[in-house]
PDB file of C-alpha atoms and ligand atoms in Angstrom:
ATOM      1  CA  MET A   1      32.934 122.002 163.955  1.00 74.00           C
ATOM      2  CA  PRO A   2      35.288 121.537 166.873  1.00 78.00           C
ATOM      3  CA  VAL A   3      38.822 120.682 165.730  1.00 87.00           C
ATOM      4  CA  GLU A   4      40.521 119.886 169.013  1.00 89.00           C
ATOM      5  CA  GLU A   5      39.486 116.265 168.624  1.00 89.00           C
ATOM      6  CA  PHE A   6      41.196 116.089 165.221  1.00 92.00           C
ATOM      7  CA  VAL A   7      44.353 117.468 166.689  1.00 91.00           C
ATOM      8  CA  ALA A   8      44.253 115.204 169.836  1.00 92.00           C
ATOM      9  CA  GLY A   9      43.623 112.216 167.618  1.00 92.00           C
ATOM     10  CA  TRP A  10      46.638 113.139 165.503  1.00 90.00           C
ATOM     11  CA  VAL A  11      48.974 113.455 168.457  1.00 90.00           C
ATOM     12  CA  SER A  12      47.578 110.302 170.188  1.00 91.00           C
ATOM     13  CA  GLY A  13      47.795 108.270 167.035  1.00 90.00           C
ATOM     14  CA  ALA A  14      51.527 109.196 166.597  1.00 88.00           C
ATOM     15  CA  LEU A  15      52.248 108.282 170.296  1.00 87.00           C
ATOM     16  CA  GLY A  16      50.378 104.969 169.962  1.00 86.00           C
ATOM     17  CA  LEU A  17      52.323 104.225 166.793  1.00 80.00           C
ATOM     18  CA  VAL A  18      55.653 104.721 168.592  1.00 78.00           C
ATOM     19  CA  LEU A  19      54.708 101.873 170.921  1.00 77.00           C
ATOM     20  CA  GLY A  20      53.375  99.593 168.172  1.00 76.00           C
ATOM     21  CA  HIS A  21      56.275 100.096 165.883  1.00 70.00           C
ATOM     22  CA  PRO A  22      58.407  97.179 167.215  1.00 70.00           C
ATOM     23  CA  PHE A  23      55.450  94.845 166.530  1.00 71.00           C
ATOM     24  CA  ASP A  24      55.193  96.151 163.041  1.00 66.00           C
ATOM     25  CA  THR A  25      58.879  95.842 162.361  1.00 61.00           C
ATOM     26  CA  VAL A  26      58.774  92.256 163.418  1.00 60.00           C
ATOM     27  CA  LYS A  27      56.230  91.615 160.659  1.00 55.00           C
ATOM     28  CA  LEU A  28      58.307  93.462 158.082  1.00 57.00           C
ATOM     29  CA  LEU A  29      61.320  92.269 156.176  1.00 48.00           C
ATOM     30  CA  GLY A  30      63.519  95.321 156.503  1.00 47.00           C
ATOM     31  CA  PHE A  31      61.892  97.612 153.829  1.00 41.00           C
ATOM     32  CA  PHE A  32      59.600  99.449 156.213  1.00 46.00           C
ATOM     33  CA  LYS A  33      61.886 100.290 159.155  1.00 55.00           C
ATOM     34  CA  GLY A  34      61.722 104.075 159.107  1.00 62.00           C
ATOM     35  CA  MET A  35      59.301 105.897 161.364  1.00 68.00           C
ATOM     36  CA  SER A  36      58.375 109.011 159.318  1.00 75.00           C
ATOM     37  CA  PHE A  37      55.985 107.320 156.755  1.00 79.00           C
ATOM     38  CA  PRO A  38      54.029 105.359 159.470  1.00 78.00           C
ATOM     39  CA  ILE A  39      53.912 108.444 161.853  1.00 79.00           C
ATOM     40  CA  ALA A  40      52.535 110.732 159.210  1.00 81.00           C
ATOM     41  CA  SER A  41      50.008 108.237 157.895  1.00 87.00           C
ATOM     42  CA  ILE A  42      48.724 106.814 161.202  1.00 87.00           C
ATOM     43  CA  ALA A  43      48.526 110.248 162.822  1.00 90.00           C
ATOM     44  CA  LEU A  44      46.426 111.538 159.903  1.00 93.00           C
ATOM     45  CA  VAL A  45      44.126 108.446 159.995  1.00 95.00           C
ATOM     46  CA  ASN A  46      43.743 108.694 163.835  1.00 95.00           C
ATOM     47  CA  SER A  47      42.955 112.246 163.500  1.00 96.00           C
ATOM     48  CA  VAL A  48      40.115 111.507 161.072  1.00 97.00           C
ATOM     49  CA  LEU A  49      38.849 108.642 163.229  1.00 97.00           C
ATOM     50  CA  PHE A  50      38.708 110.558 166.575  1.00 97.00           C
ATOM     51  CA  GLY A  51      37.596 113.876 164.968  1.00 96.00           C
ATOM     52  CA  VAL A  52      34.718 112.269 162.971  1.00 97.00           C
ATOM     53  CA  TYR A  53      33.768 110.111 165.958  1.00 97.00           C
ATOM     54  CA  SER A  54      33.557 113.013 168.334  1.00 95.00           C
ATOM     55  CA  ASN A  55      31.760 115.389 165.959  1.00 95.00           C
ATOM     56  CA  SER A  56      29.269 112.596 165.060  1.00 96.00           C
ATOM     57  CA  LEU A  57      28.452 112.172 168.769  1.00 95.00           C
ATOM     58  CA  LEU A  58      28.073 115.979 169.047  1.00 94.00           C
ATOM     59  CA  ALA A  59      25.605 115.912 166.080  1.00 95.00           C
ATOM     60  CA  LEU A  60      23.733 112.826 167.564  1.00 96.00           C
ATOM     61  CA  THR A  61      23.580 113.935 171.249  1.00 94.00           C
ATOM     62  CA  ALA A  62      24.324 117.703 171.318  1.00 91.00           C
ATOM     63  CA  THR A  63      26.952 117.087 173.993  1.00 88.00           C
ATOM     64  CA  SER A  64      30.573 118.246 173.619  1.00 85.00           C
ATOM     65  CA  HIS A  65      33.514 116.125 174.694  1.00 85.00           C
ATOM     66  CA  GLN A  66      33.755 118.063 178.024  1.00 83.00           C
ATOM     67  CA  GLU A  67      30.116 117.283 178.940  1.00 86.00           C
ATOM     68  CA  ARG A  68      30.135 113.615 177.934  1.00 87.00           C
ATOM     69  CA  TRP A  69      31.229 112.049 181.269  1.00 86.00           C
ATOM     70  CA  ALA A  70      28.522 113.980 183.164  1.00 86.00           C
ATOM     71  CA  GLN A  71      25.850 113.263 180.459  1.00 90.00           C
ATOM     72  CA  PRO A  72      26.928 109.980 178.906  1.00 92.00           C
ATOM     73  CA  PRO A  73      25.615 109.253 175.373  1.00 95.00           C
ATOM     74  CA  SER A  74      23.704 105.961 174.782  1.00 96.00           C
ATOM     75  CA  TYR A  75      25.751 103.003 173.498  1.00 97.00           C
ATOM     76  CA  THR A  76      23.788 103.024 170.288  1.00 98.00           C
ATOM     77  CA  HIS A  77      24.965 106.600 169.623  1.00 98.00           C
ATOM     78  CA  VAL A  78      28.501 105.665 170.577  1.00 98.00           C
ATOM     79  CA  PHE A  79      28.309 102.687 168.141  1.00 98.00           C
ATOM     80  CA  ILE A  80      26.903 104.758 165.237  1.00 98.00           C
ATOM     81  CA  ALA A  81      29.503 107.515 165.788  1.00 98.00           C
ATOM     82  CA  GLY A  82      32.235 104.920 165.886  1.00 98.00           C
ATOM     83  CA  CYS A  83      31.074 103.294 162.744  1.00 98.00           C
ATOM     84  CA  THR A  84      30.893 106.645 160.974  1.00 98.00           C
ATOM     85  CA  GLY A  85      34.477 107.400 162.029  1.00 98.00           C
ATOM     86  CA  GLY A  86      35.611 103.970 160.946  1.00 98.00           C
ATOM     87  CA  PHE A  87      33.865 104.261 157.503  1.00 98.00           C
ATOM     88  CA  LEU A  88      35.494 107.655 156.742  1.00 97.00           C
ATOM     89  CA  GLN A  89      38.950 106.909 158.028  1.00 97.00           C
ATOM     90  CA  ALA A  90      39.045 103.719 155.949  1.00 97.00           C
ATOM     91  CA  TYR A  91      39.306 106.025 152.808  1.00 95.00           C
ATOM     92  CA  PHE A  92      42.263 107.871 154.295  1.00 96.00           C
ATOM     93  CA  LEU A  93      43.885 104.706 155.468  1.00 96.00           C
ATOM     94  CA  ALA A  94      43.440 102.620 152.164  1.00 96.00           C
ATOM     95  CA  PRO A  95      46.480 103.978 150.226  1.00 96.00           C
ATOM     96  CA  PHE A  96      48.778 104.015 153.184  1.00 94.00           C
ATOM     97  CA  ASP A  97      47.744 100.439 154.209  1.00 93.00           C
ATOM     98  CA  LEU A  98      48.139  99.220 150.628  1.00 94.00           C
ATOM     99  CA  ILE A  99      51.742 100.467 150.541  1.00 92.00           C
ATOM    100  CA  LYS A 100      52.401  98.894 153.973  1.00 88.00           C
ATOM    101  CA  VAL A 101      51.024  95.491 152.941  1.00 89.00           C
ATOM    102  CA  ARG A 102      52.872  95.536 149.516  1.00 90.00           C
ATOM    103  CA  LEU A 103      56.132  96.267 151.352  1.00 85.00           C
ATOM    104  CA  GLN A 104      55.426  93.627 154.070  1.00 80.00           C
ATOM    105  CA  ASN A 105      54.940  91.015 151.484  1.00 81.00           C
ATOM    106  CA  GLN A 106      57.931  91.865 149.424  1.00 79.00           C
ATOM    107  CA  THR A 107      60.111  88.847 150.047  1.00 67.00           C
ATOM    108  CA  GLU A 108      62.964  89.463 147.507  1.00 58.00           C
ATOM    109  CA  PRO A 109      66.347  89.565 149.396  1.00 53.00           C
ATOM    110  CA  ARG A 110      67.108  93.206 150.188  1.00 54.00           C
ATOM    111  CA  ALA A 111      70.287  93.973 148.290  1.00 52.00           C
ATOM    112  CA  GLN A 112      71.755  90.732 147.032  1.00 57.00           C
ATOM    113  CA  LEU A 113      74.750  91.432 144.869  1.00 58.00           C
ATOM    114  CA  GLY A 114      73.840  90.661 141.289  1.00 62.00           C
ATOM    115  CA  GLY A 115      70.343  89.757 142.181  1.00 67.00           C
ATOM    116  CA  PRO A 116      67.275  91.421 140.814  1.00 71.00           C
ATOM    117  CA  PRO A 117      66.395  94.727 142.516  1.00 75.00           C
ATOM    118  CA  PRO A 118      63.368  94.631 144.792  1.00 78.00           C
ATOM    119  CA  ARG A 119      60.023  95.616 143.157  1.00 83.00           C
ATOM    120  CA  TYR A 120      59.591  98.475 145.596  1.00 87.00           C
ATOM    121  CA  ARG A 121      62.498 100.476 147.046  1.00 85.00           C
ATOM    122  CA  GLY A 122      60.494 102.071 149.816  1.00 85.00           C
ATOM    123  CA  PRO A 123      57.141 103.636 150.610  1.00 88.00           C
ATOM    124  CA  MET A 124      57.442 106.638 148.164  1.00 90.00           C
ATOM    125  CA  HIS A 125      58.723 104.458 145.340  1.00 91.00           C
ATOM    126  CA  CYS A 126      55.976 101.935 146.051  1.00 92.00           C
ATOM    127  CA  ALA A 127      53.272 104.711 145.906  1.00 93.00           C
ATOM    128  CA  ALA A 128      54.775 106.151 142.704  1.00 94.00           C
ATOM    129  CA  SER A 129      55.003 102.807 140.911  1.00 93.00           C
ATOM    130  CA  ILE A 130      51.448 101.821 141.750  1.00 93.00           C
ATOM    131  CA  PHE A 131      50.263 105.249 140.602  1.00 93.00           C
ATOM    132  CA  GLN A 132      52.218 104.922 137.303  1.00 93.00           C
ATOM    133  CA  LYS A 133      51.078 101.424 136.469  1.00 90.00           C
ATOM    134  CA  GLU A 134      47.457 101.622 137.702  1.00 87.00           C
ATOM    135  CA  GLY A 135      46.559 105.267 138.098  1.00 90.00           C
ATOM    136  CA  PRO A 136      45.045 106.812 141.233  1.00 91.00           C
ATOM    137  CA  ARG A 137      42.472 104.017 141.558  1.00 92.00           C
ATOM    138  CA  GLY A 138      45.270 101.459 141.937  1.00 93.00           C
ATOM    139  CA  LEU A 139      46.167 103.107 145.243  1.00 95.00           C
ATOM    140  CA  PHE A 140      42.726 102.067 146.583  1.00 96.00           C
ATOM    141  CA  GLN A 141      42.995  98.350 145.728  1.00 94.00           C
ATOM    142  CA  GLY A 142      41.377  96.451 148.684  1.00 95.00           C
ATOM    143  CA  ALA A 143      39.683  99.627 149.987  1.00 96.00           C
ATOM    144  CA  TRP A 144      36.283  97.932 150.027  1.00 96.00           C
ATOM    145  CA  ALA A 145      37.431  94.997 152.225  1.00 97.00           C
ATOM    146  CA  LEU A 146      39.181  97.684 154.490  1.00 98.00           C
ATOM    147  CA  THR A 147      35.895  99.537 154.813  1.00 98.00           C
ATOM    148  CA  LEU A 148      34.150  96.372 155.668  1.00 98.00           C
ATOM    149  CA  ARG A 149      36.679  95.644 158.303  1.00 98.00           C
ATOM    150  CA  ASP A 150      36.802  99.091 159.894  1.00 98.00           C
ATOM    151  CA  THR A 151      33.178 100.328 159.878  1.00 98.00           C
ATOM    152  CA  PRO A 152      31.731  97.843 162.448  1.00 98.00           C
ATOM    153  CA  THR A 153      34.979  97.248 164.330  1.00 98.00           C
ATOM    154  CA  MET A 154      35.402 100.947 165.106  1.00 98.00           C
ATOM    155  CA  GLY A 155      31.881 100.975 166.554  1.00 98.00           C
ATOM    156  CA  ILE A 156      32.924  97.951 168.759  1.00 98.00           C
ATOM    157  CA  TYR A 157      36.173  99.824 169.598  1.00 98.00           C
ATOM    158  CA  PHE A 158      34.476 102.943 171.073  1.00 98.00           C
ATOM    159  CA  VAL A 159      31.630 100.944 172.681  1.00 98.00           C
ATOM    160  CA  THR A 160      34.184  98.753 174.570  1.00 98.00           C
ATOM    161  CA  TYR A 161      36.029 101.728 175.715  1.00 98.00           C
ATOM    162  CA  GLU A 162      32.887 103.511 176.971  1.00 97.00           C
ATOM    163  CA  VAL A 163      31.492 100.396 178.682  1.00 98.00           C
ATOM    164  CA  LEU A 164      34.749  99.702 180.652  1.00 98.00           C
ATOM    165  CA  CYS A 165      35.245 103.325 181.615  1.00 97.00           C
ATOM    166  CA  ARG A 166      31.745 103.602 182.908  1.00 96.00           C
ATOM    167  CA  GLN A 167      31.923 100.360 184.841  1.00 96.00           C
ATOM    168  CA  CYS A 168      35.024 101.450 186.652  1.00 95.00           C
ATOM    169  CA  THR A 169      34.115 105.110 187.297  1.00 94.00           C
ATOM    170  CA  PRO A 170      31.624 106.659 189.831  1.00 93.00           C
ATOM    171  CA  GLU A 171      28.728 108.261 187.973  1.00 87.00           C
ATOM    172  CA  GLY A 172      29.311 111.661 186.545  1.00 82.00           C
ATOM    173  CA  GLN A 173      33.138 111.659 187.141  1.00 88.00           C
ATOM    174  CA  ASN A 174      36.028 111.576 184.761  1.00 90.00           C
ATOM    175  CA  PRO A 175      37.726 108.135 184.507  1.00 94.00           C
ATOM    176  CA  SER A 176      41.154 107.763 186.186  1.00 95.00           C
ATOM    177  CA  SER A 177      44.332 107.320 184.150  1.00 96.00           C
ATOM    178  CA  ALA A 178      44.446 103.641 185.108  1.00 97.00           C
ATOM    179  CA  THR A 179      40.924 103.111 183.872  1.00 97.00           C
ATOM    180  CA  VAL A 180      41.603 104.942 180.649  1.00 97.00           C
ATOM    181  CA  LEU A 181      44.678 102.817 179.962  1.00 97.00           C
ATOM    182  CA  VAL A 182      42.948  99.534 180.703  1.00 98.00           C
ATOM    183  CA  ALA A 183      39.738 100.417 178.807  1.00 98.00           C
ATOM    184  CA  GLY A 184      41.795 101.717 175.790  1.00 98.00           C
ATOM    185  CA  GLY A 185      43.877  98.594 175.805  1.00 97.00           C
ATOM    186  CA  PHE A 186      40.896  96.215 175.887  1.00 98.00           C
ATOM    187  CA  ALA A 187      39.050  98.374 173.275  1.00 98.00           C
ATOM    188  CA  GLY A 188      42.045  97.734 170.945  1.00 97.00           C
ATOM    189  CA  ILE A 189      42.044  93.998 171.615  1.00 98.00           C
ATOM    190  CA  THR A 190      38.313  93.505 171.194  1.00 98.00           C
ATOM    191  CA  SER A 191      38.290  95.514 167.962  1.00 98.00           C
ATOM    192  CA  TRP A 192      41.286  93.638 166.514  1.00 97.00           C
ATOM    193  CA  VAL A 193      39.839  90.227 167.452  1.00 97.00           C
ATOM    194  CA  ALA A 194      36.638  91.195 165.610  1.00 97.00           C
ATOM    195  CA  ALA A 195      38.672  92.717 162.706  1.00 97.00           C
ATOM    196  CA  THR A 196      41.115  89.907 162.114  1.00 96.00           C
ATOM    197  CA  PRO A 197      38.974  87.682 159.707  1.00 96.00           C
ATOM    198  CA  LEU A 198      38.379  90.655 157.339  1.00 97.00           C
ATOM    199  CA  ASP A 199      42.028  91.851 157.891  1.00 96.00           C
ATOM    200  CA  VAL A 200      43.201  88.577 156.372  1.00 96.00           C
ATOM    201  CA  ILE A 201      40.899  88.982 153.367  1.00 96.00           C
ATOM    202  CA  LYS A 202      41.741  92.685 153.036  1.00 96.00           C
ATOM    203  CA  SER A 203      45.484  91.854 152.842  1.00 94.00           C
ATOM    204  CA  ARG A 204      44.849  89.180 150.171  1.00 93.00           C
ATOM    205  CA  MET A 205      42.825  91.700 148.091  1.00 94.00           C
ATOM    206  CA  GLN A 206      45.593  94.172 148.379  1.00 93.00           C
ATOM    207  CA  MET A 207      48.185  91.621 147.044  1.00 90.00           C
ATOM    208  CA  ASP A 208      45.783  90.232 144.498  1.00 85.00           C
ATOM    209  CA  GLY A 209      47.122  89.859 140.908  1.00 72.00           C
ATOM    210  CA  LEU A 210      50.671  90.591 141.880  1.00 77.00           C
ATOM    211  CA  LYS A 211      51.884  87.051 142.404  1.00 67.00           C
ATOM    212  CA  ARG A 212      48.810  84.838 142.419  1.00 66.00           C
ATOM    213  CA  ARG A 213      45.272  84.456 141.030  1.00 68.00           C
ATOM    214  CA  ALA A 214      42.879  87.368 140.766  1.00 81.00           C
ATOM    215  CA  TYR A 215      39.896  87.125 143.018  1.00 91.00           C
ATOM    216  CA  GLN A 216      36.456  88.097 141.728  1.00 91.00           C
ATOM    217  CA  GLY A 217      35.757  90.212 144.860  1.00 92.00           C
ATOM    218  CA  VAL A 218      35.675  90.017 148.647  1.00 94.00           C
ATOM    219  CA  LEU A 219      33.220  87.049 148.848  1.00 95.00           C
ATOM    220  CA  ASP A 220      35.173  85.039 146.270  1.00 94.00           C
ATOM    221  CA  CYS A 221      38.353  85.730 148.249  1.00 94.00           C
ATOM    222  CA  MET A 222      36.728  84.510 151.444  1.00 95.00           C
ATOM    223  CA  VAL A 223      35.239  81.443 149.896  1.00 96.00           C
ATOM    224  CA  SER A 224      38.441  80.291 148.129  1.00 92.00           C
ATOM    225  CA  SER A 225      40.614  81.067 151.165  1.00 94.00           C
ATOM    226  CA  VAL A 226      38.392  78.848 153.334  1.00 95.00           C
ATOM    227  CA  ARG A 227      38.197  76.124 150.692  1.00 95.00           C
ATOM    228  CA  GLN A 228      42.056  75.992 150.431  1.00 94.00           C
ATOM    229  CA  GLU A 229      43.083  76.624 154.067  1.00 95.00           C
ATOM    230  CA  GLY A 230      40.004  75.960 156.311  1.00 95.00           C
ATOM    231  CA  LEU A 231      38.320  78.224 158.688  1.00 96.00           C
ATOM    232  CA  GLY A 232      41.562  78.801 160.583  1.00 95.00           C
ATOM    233  CA  VAL A 233      42.539  81.205 157.893  1.00 95.00           C
ATOM    234  CA  PHE A 234      40.325  83.920 159.509  1.00 96.00           C
ATOM    235  CA  PHE A 235      42.382  83.824 162.676  1.00 95.00           C
ATOM    236  CA  ARG A 236      45.752  84.383 161.110  1.00 94.00           C
ATOM    237  CA  GLY A 237      47.738  86.955 163.010  1.00 92.00           C
ATOM    238  CA  ILE A 238      45.179  87.277 165.835  1.00 94.00           C
ATOM    239  CA  THR A 239      47.904  86.818 168.610  1.00 94.00           C
ATOM    240  CA  ILE A 240      50.261  89.497 167.250  1.00 90.00           C
ATOM    241  CA  ASN A 241      47.361  91.858 166.476  1.00 90.00           C
ATOM    242  CA  SER A 242      46.095  91.570 170.085  1.00 94.00           C
ATOM    243  CA  ALA A 243      49.515  91.873 171.668  1.00 92.00           C
ATOM    244  CA  ARG A 244      50.209  95.042 169.617  1.00 91.00           C
ATOM    245  CA  ALA A 245      46.630  96.359 170.261  1.00 94.00           C
ATOM    246  CA  PHE A 246      46.817  96.684 174.028  1.00 95.00           C
ATOM    247  CA  PRO A 247      49.753  99.078 174.448  1.00 93.00           C
ATOM    248  CA  VAL A 248      49.018 101.088 171.291  1.00 93.00           C
ATOM    249  CA  ASN A 249      45.429 101.795 172.175  1.00 96.00           C
ATOM    250  CA  ALA A 250      46.056 102.307 175.932  1.00 96.00           C
ATOM    251  CA  VAL A 251      48.476 105.152 175.046  1.00 95.00           C
ATOM    252  CA  THR A 252      46.290 106.427 172.232  1.00 95.00           C
ATOM    253  CA  PHE A 253      43.170 106.856 174.537  1.00 96.00           C
ATOM    254  CA  LEU A 254      45.277 108.113 177.473  1.00 96.00           C
ATOM    255  CA  SER A 255      46.922 110.886 175.416  1.00 95.00           C
ATOM    256  CA  TYR A 256      43.687 111.716 173.593  1.00 95.00           C
ATOM    257  CA  GLU A 257      41.737 112.178 176.912  1.00 94.00           C
ATOM    258  CA  TYR A 258      44.496 114.214 178.581  1.00 92.00           C
ATOM    259  CA  LEU A 259      45.039 116.508 175.709  1.00 93.00           C
ATOM    260  CA  LEU A 260      41.362 117.226 175.484  1.00 90.00           C
ATOM    261  CA  ARG A 261      41.092 117.832 179.262  1.00 88.00           C
ATOM    262  CA  TRP A 262      44.173 120.073 179.124  1.00 86.00           C
ATOM    263  CA  TRP A 263      42.689 122.160 176.404  1.00 80.00           C
ATOM    264  CA  GLY A 264      39.482 122.562 178.622  1.00 72.00           C
TER     265      GLY A 264
HETATM  266  C1  LIG B   1      40.999  97.506 162.403  1.00 70.65           C
HETATM  267  N1  LIG B   1      40.769  97.765 163.766  1.00 70.65           N
HETATM  268  C2  LIG B   1      39.961  97.007 164.572  1.00 70.65           C
HETATM  269  C3  LIG B   1      41.273  98.928 164.265  1.00 70.65           C
HETATM  270  N2  LIG B   1      41.924  99.616 163.601  1.00 70.65           N
HETATM  271  N3  LIG B   1      40.890  99.176 165.609  1.00 70.65           N
HETATM  272  C4  LIG B   1      41.084 100.405 166.241  1.00 70.65           C
HETATM  273  C5  LIG B   1      42.519 100.543 166.649  1.00 70.65           C
HETATM  274  C6  LIG B   1      43.181 101.678 165.843  1.00 70.65           C
HETATM  275  C7  LIG B   1      44.585 101.770 166.202  1.00 70.65           C
HETATM  276  N4  LIG B   1      45.249 102.821 165.380  1.00 70.65           N
HETATM  277  C8  LIG B   1      45.386 100.500 166.043  1.00 70.65           C
HETATM  278  O1  LIG B   1      46.088 100.388 165.005  1.00 70.65           O
HETATM  279  O2  LIG B   1      45.358  99.700 166.823  1.00 70.65           O
END
C-alpha cells in the first residue's frame, strides 16, 4: 500500500490548518488558542482521508496517483473513494472534534477571581475528564452524526475537485497551480455547504446531556431542533464555514499535489 499519500495528506492538512486557524479562534472563547493540539489532530485526520482516498482509487481503478491525470478515473469511482475516506477519517476525527466542540461551547468566564473554575482547562484536561467520567466510549459521543456528515460530503469534496480540475486543464495534462487552488477552494466550499445541516446536529449531539435535554438519537435531534427553531437551524454557521473552507482547502490541495509530484 503506497504511503506517500498519507504523508502528503498529513503535511497538507497541517498547512491548511494554519490558514484556517484565525477562523477557528474567532469561534472559540479563549480556551482553544494553541496550535499544537489542532495541528496534531487535523494533520492525522487529513492523512487518513487522503491516504484512504488515494488507496481506494488505486484498488478501484488500478491507477496510481502519478497516472491519474493521464488516465482519469470515473466520477463514480472518485465519489466511492471519497466516501470511503470520509467514513474512515470520521472515526479518527470523532474524539478530537468532540474535545473541540466541548471547549468551544464552554462559556464560563476564563479565570474570574473567586468564580468557579471552568469545567475543562484545555484539550488534554477535557479528554481526561471525559475518559474518567464516561470511559473510552464517551470520547465517541456524536460519532454517528459525524460519520453521516462526512461520508457523503467527502465524496462531494473529491468529485468537485476533479470536475473543476478537468474542466480547466487540457486533456492528459497536470492541472496548473492556479487551477488546483481554485478547484480545492471550491471543493471545500461545496462540501461544507452540503455538510452544514448535519454539522449543526453533530455539535448538538456532542453537547447533549451536558447542559440541556438528552436527545433519543440523530433523528430526534433533527426533529426537535426544527420544531423549536425552524428550518433555518440547518444553515447555522454556513457563512463562516464557507469563508474558512476556501483558503484552507485551496492550500491543502496545492500542497498535497505538489508534494506528490515532487516525490515522483
Ligand atoms: C465536513 N466536511 C465537508 C469536510 N470536512 N470537508 C472537507 C474539508 C476538510 C478540511 N480539513 C476542512 O476542514 O475544511
